[in-house]
Tab-separated table of C-alpha atoms in Angstrom:
chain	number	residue	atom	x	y	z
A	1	UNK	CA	-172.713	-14.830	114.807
A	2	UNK	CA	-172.398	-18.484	116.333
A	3	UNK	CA	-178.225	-16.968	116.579
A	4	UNK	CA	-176.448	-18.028	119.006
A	5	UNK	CA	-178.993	-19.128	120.295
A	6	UNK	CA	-181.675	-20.275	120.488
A	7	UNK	CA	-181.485	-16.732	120.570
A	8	UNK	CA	-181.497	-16.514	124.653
A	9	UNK	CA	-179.592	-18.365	127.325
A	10	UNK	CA	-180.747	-21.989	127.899
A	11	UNK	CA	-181.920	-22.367	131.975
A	12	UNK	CA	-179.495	-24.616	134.085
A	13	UNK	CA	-181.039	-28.186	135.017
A	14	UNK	CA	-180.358	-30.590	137.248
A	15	UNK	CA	-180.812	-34.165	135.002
A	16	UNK	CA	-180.242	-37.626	136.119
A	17	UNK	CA	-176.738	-38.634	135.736
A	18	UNK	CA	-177.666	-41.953	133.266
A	19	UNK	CA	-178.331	-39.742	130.487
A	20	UNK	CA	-174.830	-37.358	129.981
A	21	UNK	CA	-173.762	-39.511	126.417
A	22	UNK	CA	-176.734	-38.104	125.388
A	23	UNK	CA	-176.130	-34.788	126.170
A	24	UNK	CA	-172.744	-35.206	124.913
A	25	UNK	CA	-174.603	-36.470	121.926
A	26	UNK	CA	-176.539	-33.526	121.619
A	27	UNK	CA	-173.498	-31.689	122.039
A	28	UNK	CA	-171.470	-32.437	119.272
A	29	UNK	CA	-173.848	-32.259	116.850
A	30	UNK	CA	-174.425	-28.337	118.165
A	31	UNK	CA	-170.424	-28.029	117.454
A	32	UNK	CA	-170.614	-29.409	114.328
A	33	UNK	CA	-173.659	-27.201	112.565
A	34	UNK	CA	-172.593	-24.411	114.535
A	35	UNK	CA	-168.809	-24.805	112.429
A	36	UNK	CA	-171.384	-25.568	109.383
A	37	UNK	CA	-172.773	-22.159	110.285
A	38	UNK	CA	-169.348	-19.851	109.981
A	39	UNK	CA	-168.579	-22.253	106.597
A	40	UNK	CA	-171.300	-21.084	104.715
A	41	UNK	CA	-170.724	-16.921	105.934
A	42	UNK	CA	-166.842	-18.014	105.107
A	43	UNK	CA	-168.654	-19.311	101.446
A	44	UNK	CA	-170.319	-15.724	101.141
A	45	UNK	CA	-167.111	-13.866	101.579
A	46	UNK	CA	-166.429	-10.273	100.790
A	47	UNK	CA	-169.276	-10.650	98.093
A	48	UNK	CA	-171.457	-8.870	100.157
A	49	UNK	CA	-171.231	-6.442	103.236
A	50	UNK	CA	-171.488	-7.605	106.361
A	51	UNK	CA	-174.340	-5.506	107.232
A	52	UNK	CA	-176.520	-7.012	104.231
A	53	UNK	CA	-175.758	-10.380	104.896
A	54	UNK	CA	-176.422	-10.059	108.480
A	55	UNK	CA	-180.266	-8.822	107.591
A	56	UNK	CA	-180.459	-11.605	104.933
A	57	UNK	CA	-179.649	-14.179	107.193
A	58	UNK	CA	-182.259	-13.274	109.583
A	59	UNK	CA	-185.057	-11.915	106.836
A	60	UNK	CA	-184.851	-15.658	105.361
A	61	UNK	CA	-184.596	-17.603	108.854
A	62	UNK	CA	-188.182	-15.937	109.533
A	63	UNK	CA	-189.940	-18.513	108.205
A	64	UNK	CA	-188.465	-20.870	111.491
A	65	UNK	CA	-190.872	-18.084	113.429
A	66	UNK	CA	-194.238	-19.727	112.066
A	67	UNK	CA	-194.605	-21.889	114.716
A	68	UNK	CA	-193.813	-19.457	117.310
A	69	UNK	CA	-197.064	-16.748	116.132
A	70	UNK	CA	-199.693	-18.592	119.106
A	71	UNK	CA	-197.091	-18.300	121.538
A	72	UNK	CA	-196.417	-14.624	120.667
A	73	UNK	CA	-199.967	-13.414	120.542
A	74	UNK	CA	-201.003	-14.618	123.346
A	75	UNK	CA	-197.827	-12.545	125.312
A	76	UNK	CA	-199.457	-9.636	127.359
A	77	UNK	CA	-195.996	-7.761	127.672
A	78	UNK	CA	-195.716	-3.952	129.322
A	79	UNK	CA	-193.661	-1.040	128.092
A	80	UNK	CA	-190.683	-2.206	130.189
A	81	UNK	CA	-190.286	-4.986	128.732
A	82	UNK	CA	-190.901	-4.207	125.101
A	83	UNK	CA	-187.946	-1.617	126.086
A	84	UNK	CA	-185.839	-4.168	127.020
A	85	UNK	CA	-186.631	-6.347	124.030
A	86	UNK	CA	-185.412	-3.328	121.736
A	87	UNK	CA	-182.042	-2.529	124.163
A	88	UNK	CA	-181.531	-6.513	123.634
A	89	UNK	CA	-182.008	-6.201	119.777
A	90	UNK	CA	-179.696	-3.548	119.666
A	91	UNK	CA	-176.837	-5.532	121.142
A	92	UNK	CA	-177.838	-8.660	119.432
A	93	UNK	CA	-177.600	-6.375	115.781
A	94	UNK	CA	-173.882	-5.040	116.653
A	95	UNK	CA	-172.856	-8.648	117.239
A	96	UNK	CA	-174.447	-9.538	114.446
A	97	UNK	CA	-172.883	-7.262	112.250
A	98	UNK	CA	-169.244	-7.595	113.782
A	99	UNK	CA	-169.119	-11.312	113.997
A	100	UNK	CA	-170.229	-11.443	110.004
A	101	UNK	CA	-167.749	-8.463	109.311
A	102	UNK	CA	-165.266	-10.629	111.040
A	103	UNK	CA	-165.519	-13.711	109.582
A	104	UNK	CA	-164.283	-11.998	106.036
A	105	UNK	CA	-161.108	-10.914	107.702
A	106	UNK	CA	-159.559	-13.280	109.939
A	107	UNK	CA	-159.443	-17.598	109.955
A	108	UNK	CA	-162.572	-19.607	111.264
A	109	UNK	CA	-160.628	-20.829	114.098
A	110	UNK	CA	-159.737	-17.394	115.903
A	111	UNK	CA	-163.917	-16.246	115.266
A	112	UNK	CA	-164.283	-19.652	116.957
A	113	UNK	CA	-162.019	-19.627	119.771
A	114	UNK	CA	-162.573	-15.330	120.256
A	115	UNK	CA	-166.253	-16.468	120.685
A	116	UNK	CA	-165.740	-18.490	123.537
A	117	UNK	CA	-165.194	-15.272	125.498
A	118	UNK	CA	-168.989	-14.534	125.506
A	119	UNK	CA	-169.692	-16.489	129.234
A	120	UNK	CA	-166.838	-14.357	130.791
A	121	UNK	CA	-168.191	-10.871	129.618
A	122	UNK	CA	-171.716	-12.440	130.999
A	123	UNK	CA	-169.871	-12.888	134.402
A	124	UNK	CA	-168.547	-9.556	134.676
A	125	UNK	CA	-171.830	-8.412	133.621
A	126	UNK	CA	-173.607	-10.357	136.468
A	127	UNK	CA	-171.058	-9.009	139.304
A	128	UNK	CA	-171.636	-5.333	137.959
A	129	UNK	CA	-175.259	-5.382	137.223
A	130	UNK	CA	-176.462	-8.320	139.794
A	131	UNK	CA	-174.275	-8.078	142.918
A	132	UNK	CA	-172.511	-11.330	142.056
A	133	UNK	CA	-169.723	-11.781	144.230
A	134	UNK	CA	-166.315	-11.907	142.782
A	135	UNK	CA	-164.588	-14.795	144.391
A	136	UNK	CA	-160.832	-16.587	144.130
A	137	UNK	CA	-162.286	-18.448	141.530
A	138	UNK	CA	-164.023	-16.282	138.779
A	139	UNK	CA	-161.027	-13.935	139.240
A	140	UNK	CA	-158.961	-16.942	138.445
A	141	UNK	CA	-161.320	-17.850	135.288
A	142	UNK	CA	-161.314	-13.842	134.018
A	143	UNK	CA	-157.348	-13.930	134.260
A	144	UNK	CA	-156.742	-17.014	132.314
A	145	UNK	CA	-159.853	-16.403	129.905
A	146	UNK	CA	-157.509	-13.037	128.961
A	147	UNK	CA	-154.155	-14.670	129.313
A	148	UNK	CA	-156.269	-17.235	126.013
A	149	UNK	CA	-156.856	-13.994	124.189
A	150	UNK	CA	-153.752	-12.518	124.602
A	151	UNK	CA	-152.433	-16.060	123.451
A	152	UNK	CA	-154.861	-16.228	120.660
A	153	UNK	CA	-154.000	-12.225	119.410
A	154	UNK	CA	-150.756	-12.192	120.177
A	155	UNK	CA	-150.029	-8.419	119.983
A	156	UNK	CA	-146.460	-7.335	119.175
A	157	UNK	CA	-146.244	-10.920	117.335
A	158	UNK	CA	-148.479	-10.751	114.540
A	159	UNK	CA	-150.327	-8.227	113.285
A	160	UNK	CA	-153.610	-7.973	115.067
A	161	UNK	CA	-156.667	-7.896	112.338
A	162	UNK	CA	-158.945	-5.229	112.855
A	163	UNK	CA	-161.180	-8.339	112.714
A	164	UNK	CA	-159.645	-9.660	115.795
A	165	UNK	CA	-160.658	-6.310	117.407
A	166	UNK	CA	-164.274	-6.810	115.701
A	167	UNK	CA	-164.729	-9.932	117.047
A	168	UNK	CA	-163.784	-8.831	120.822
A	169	UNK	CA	-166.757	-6.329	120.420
A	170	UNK	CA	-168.718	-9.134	118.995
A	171	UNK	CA	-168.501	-10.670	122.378
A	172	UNK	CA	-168.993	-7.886	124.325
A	173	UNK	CA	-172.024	-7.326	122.337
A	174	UNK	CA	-172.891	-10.667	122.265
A	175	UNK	CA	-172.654	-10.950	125.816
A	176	UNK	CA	-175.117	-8.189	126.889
A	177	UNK	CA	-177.816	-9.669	124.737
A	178	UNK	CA	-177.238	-13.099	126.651
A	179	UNK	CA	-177.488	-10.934	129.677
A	180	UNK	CA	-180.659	-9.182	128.793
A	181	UNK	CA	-182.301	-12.495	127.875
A	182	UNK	CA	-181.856	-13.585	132.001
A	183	UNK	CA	-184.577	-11.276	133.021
A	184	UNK	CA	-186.584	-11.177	129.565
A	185	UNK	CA	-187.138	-15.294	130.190
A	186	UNK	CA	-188.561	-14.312	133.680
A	187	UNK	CA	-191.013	-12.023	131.670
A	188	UNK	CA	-192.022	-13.987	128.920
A	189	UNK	CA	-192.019	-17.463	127.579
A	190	UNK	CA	-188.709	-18.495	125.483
A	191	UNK	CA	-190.430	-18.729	122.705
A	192	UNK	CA	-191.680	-14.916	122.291
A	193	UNK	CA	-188.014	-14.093	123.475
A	194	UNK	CA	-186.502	-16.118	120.602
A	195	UNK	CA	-189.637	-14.612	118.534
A	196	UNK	CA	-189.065	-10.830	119.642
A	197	UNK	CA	-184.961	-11.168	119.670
A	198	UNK	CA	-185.563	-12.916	115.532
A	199	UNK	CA	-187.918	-9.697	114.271
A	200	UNK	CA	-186.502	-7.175	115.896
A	201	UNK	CA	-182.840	-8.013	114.581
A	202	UNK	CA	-183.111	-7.435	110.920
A	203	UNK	CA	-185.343	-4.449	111.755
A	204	UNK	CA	-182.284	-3.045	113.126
A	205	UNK	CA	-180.373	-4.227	110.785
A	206	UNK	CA	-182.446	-2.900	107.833
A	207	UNK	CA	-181.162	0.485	107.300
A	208	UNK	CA	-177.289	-0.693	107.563
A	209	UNK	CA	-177.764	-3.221	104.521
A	210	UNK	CA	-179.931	-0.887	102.777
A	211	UNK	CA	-177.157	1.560	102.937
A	212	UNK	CA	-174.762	-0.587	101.521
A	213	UNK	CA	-177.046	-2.998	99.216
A	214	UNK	CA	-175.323	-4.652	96.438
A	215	UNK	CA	-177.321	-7.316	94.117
A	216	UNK	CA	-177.312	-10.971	94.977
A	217	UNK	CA	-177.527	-14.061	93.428
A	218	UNK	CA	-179.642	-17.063	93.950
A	219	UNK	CA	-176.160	-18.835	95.281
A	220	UNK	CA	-175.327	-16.440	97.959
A	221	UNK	CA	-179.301	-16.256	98.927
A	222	UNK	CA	-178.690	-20.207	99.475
A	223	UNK	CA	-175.704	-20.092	101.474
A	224	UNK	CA	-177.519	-17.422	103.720
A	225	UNK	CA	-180.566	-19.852	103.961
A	226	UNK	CA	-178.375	-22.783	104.652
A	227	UNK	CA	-176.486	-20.398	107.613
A	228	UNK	CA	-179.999	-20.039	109.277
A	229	UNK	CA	-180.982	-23.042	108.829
A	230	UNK	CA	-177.646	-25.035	110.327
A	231	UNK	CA	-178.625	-21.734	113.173
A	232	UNK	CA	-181.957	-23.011	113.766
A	233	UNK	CA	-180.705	-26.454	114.190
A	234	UNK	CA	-178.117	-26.102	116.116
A	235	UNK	CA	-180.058	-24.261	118.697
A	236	UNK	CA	-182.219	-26.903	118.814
A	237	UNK	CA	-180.140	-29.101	119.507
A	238	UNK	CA	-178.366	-27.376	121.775
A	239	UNK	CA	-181.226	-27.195	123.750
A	240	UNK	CA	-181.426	-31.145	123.666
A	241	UNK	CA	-178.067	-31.347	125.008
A	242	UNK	CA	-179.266	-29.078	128.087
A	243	UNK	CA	-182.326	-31.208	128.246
A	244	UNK	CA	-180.158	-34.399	128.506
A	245	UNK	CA	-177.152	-32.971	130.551
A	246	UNK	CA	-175.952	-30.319	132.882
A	247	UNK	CA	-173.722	-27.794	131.602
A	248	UNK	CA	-170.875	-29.524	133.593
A	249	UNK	CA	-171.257	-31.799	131.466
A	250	UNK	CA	-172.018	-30.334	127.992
A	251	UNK	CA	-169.494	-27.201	128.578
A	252	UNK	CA	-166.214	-29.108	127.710
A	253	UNK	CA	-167.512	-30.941	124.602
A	254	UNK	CA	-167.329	-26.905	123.186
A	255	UNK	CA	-164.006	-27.212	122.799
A	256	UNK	CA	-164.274	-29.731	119.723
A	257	UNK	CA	-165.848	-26.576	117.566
A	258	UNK	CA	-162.389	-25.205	117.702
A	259	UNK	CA	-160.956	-28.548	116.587
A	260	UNK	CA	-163.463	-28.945	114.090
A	261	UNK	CA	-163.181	-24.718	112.982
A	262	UNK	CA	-159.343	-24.991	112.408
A	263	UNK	CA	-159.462	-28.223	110.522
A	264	UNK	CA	-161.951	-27.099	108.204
A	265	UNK	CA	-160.411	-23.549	107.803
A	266	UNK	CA	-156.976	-26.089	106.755
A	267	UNK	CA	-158.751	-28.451	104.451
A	268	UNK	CA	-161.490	-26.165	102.556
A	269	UNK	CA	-159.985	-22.544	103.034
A	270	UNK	CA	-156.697	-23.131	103.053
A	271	UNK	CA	-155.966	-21.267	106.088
A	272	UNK	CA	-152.872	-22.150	107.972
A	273	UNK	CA	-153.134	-24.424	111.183
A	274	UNK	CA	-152.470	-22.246	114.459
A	275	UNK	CA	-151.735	-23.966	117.810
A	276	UNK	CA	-151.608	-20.387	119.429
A	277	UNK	CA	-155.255	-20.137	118.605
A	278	UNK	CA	-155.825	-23.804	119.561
A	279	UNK	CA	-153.971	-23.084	123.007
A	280	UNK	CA	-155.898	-19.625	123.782
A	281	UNK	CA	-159.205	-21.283	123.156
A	282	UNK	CA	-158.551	-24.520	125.387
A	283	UNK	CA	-157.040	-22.046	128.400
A	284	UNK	CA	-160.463	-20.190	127.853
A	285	UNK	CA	-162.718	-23.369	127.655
A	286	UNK	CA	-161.145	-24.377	130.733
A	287	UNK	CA	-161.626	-21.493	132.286
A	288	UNK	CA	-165.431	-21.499	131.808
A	289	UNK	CA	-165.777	-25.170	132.631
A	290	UNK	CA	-164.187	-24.922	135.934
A	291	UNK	CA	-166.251	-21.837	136.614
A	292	UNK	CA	-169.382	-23.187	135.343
A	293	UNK	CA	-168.441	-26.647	137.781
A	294	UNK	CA	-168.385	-24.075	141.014
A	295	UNK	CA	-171.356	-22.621	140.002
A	296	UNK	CA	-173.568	-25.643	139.592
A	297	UNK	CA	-171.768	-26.931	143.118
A	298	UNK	CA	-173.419	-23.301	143.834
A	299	UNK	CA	-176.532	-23.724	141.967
A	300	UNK	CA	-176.102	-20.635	140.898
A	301	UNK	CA	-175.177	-20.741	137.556
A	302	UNK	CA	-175.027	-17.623	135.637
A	303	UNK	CA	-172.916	-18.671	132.776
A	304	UNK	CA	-174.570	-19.022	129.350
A	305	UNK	CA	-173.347	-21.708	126.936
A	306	UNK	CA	-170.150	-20.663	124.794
A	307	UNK	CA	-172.118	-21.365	121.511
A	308	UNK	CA	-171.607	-19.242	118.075
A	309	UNK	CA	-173.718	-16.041	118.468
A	310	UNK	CA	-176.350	-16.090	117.304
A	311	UNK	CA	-176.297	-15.747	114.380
């Protein structure tokens, strides 16, 4: 979990309107390495705890750091904000942990479509923390991003996965560090925030995989390579899409990771197809893309991208 970013929330931009196909573009290939990214945890399995692989993933995506170092030493950061790097790690480590522990328990599609929750936590967040007012309309999107969970969970229906609870933490988790990264890119350039957010992580994460450490192979070592890897990418790209469109734009082409999640949790796990879980994901995608439409009417936006977390 989707790191997911990169690791911090993408600014809003205003682009010219003869270049959204390439943001759309952009877009889908995000979806599709981001679903490339829960495959190969999904490939891992229950082989190894969630805590360990967590720390392995980001322990072998530190090589992507290298050509981050010039930008990092040359940061002149105070104590506040090396505090608020740490509190962000923190969060970022939980979600970590959950959204790995989570993908071992439930299908790829309800990780996928649970995930999309992350922009409405960040909303709340922004009305509690940053006087945001809470209009008609971002009542409206809270209500029916719910009604998609409840849809998606369905309590007294099925029995709820204590990975379905996991991965509403993850969100919550998820969504604070998202949060946090709104006033660390006022303090810093992205690239020490991705740099700080990427070295901090499996720092955190150390003692919980030492703690339950079991040996690995070469094979799962690759699969955890490939996961940061597809990551990196994928926040790259993402990034391209942002360059190239406004999130207006961009938002709704999210909604194919779900498409592309359940079909590949059908065809290579042989998990069952759910429309519950494709109907809760596209009530909460709309949600978010009407919301994130008033804000850049607004421009205001708050909302980060719904994107896997970072893993």
């Amino acid at each position: 979990m989707a790191p997911l970013t990169p690791d911090t929330t993408p600014p809003a931009r205003t682009t010219p309107a003869a270049r959204p196909l390439v943001g759309v573009a952009w877009m889908i290939l995000t979806g599709l390495c981001f679903v490339a990214v829960t495959a190969s945890v999904k490939m891992v399995g229950t082989e190894v705890p969630a805590a360990q692989s967590a720390f392995l993933r980001y322990a072998l995506g530190l090589i992507f750091l290298i050509p981050m170092w010039p930008a990092v030493r040359a940061a002149r950061l105070d104590r506040r904000t090396w505090g608020l790097f740490g509190l962000r790690g923190a969060f970022h480590a939980v979600a970590v942990i959950l959204w790995f522990y989570s993908m071992t328990r439930i299908p790829i599609a309800d990780v996928t479509a649970l995930n999309y929750l992350n922009p409405i936590y960040v909303m709340i967040l922004a009305v509690l923390f940053l006087g945001e007012r809470l209009g008609p309309w971002r009542i409206g999107a809270v209500a029916a991003a719910f009604a998609g969970t409840l849809i998606i969970v369905r309590p007294g229906f099925r029995e709820i996965d204590i990975g379905h609870i996991a991965m509403l933490f993850t969100a919550m988790a998820m969504a604070a560090s998202y949060f946090m990264a709104k006033f660390l890119t006022g303090k810093a350039k992205p690239q020490v925030v991705v740099f700080m957010l990427s070295v901090i992580v499996p720092v955190i994460l150390l003692p919980f995989a030492v703690a339950v450490w079991v040996p690995v192979g070469w094979e799962v070592l690759g699969w955890l390579f490939l996961t940061a890897s597809l990551a990196t990418a994928g926040h790259y790209t993402m990034t391209l899409a942002f360059t190239a469109a406004p999130l207006t734009v961009t938002q709704p082409v999210t909604f194919l990771q779900l498409i592309w999640a359940t079909s590949l949790g059908v065809l290579v796990f042989g998990e069952p197809a759910d429309g519950y879980v494709m109907l809760g994901g596209a009530l909460i995608i709309a949600a978010i893309s009407i919301v994130t439409w008033r804000e850049a009417r607004r421009k205001a936006p708050i909302l980060p991208p719904g994107d896997t977390p970072f893993t």
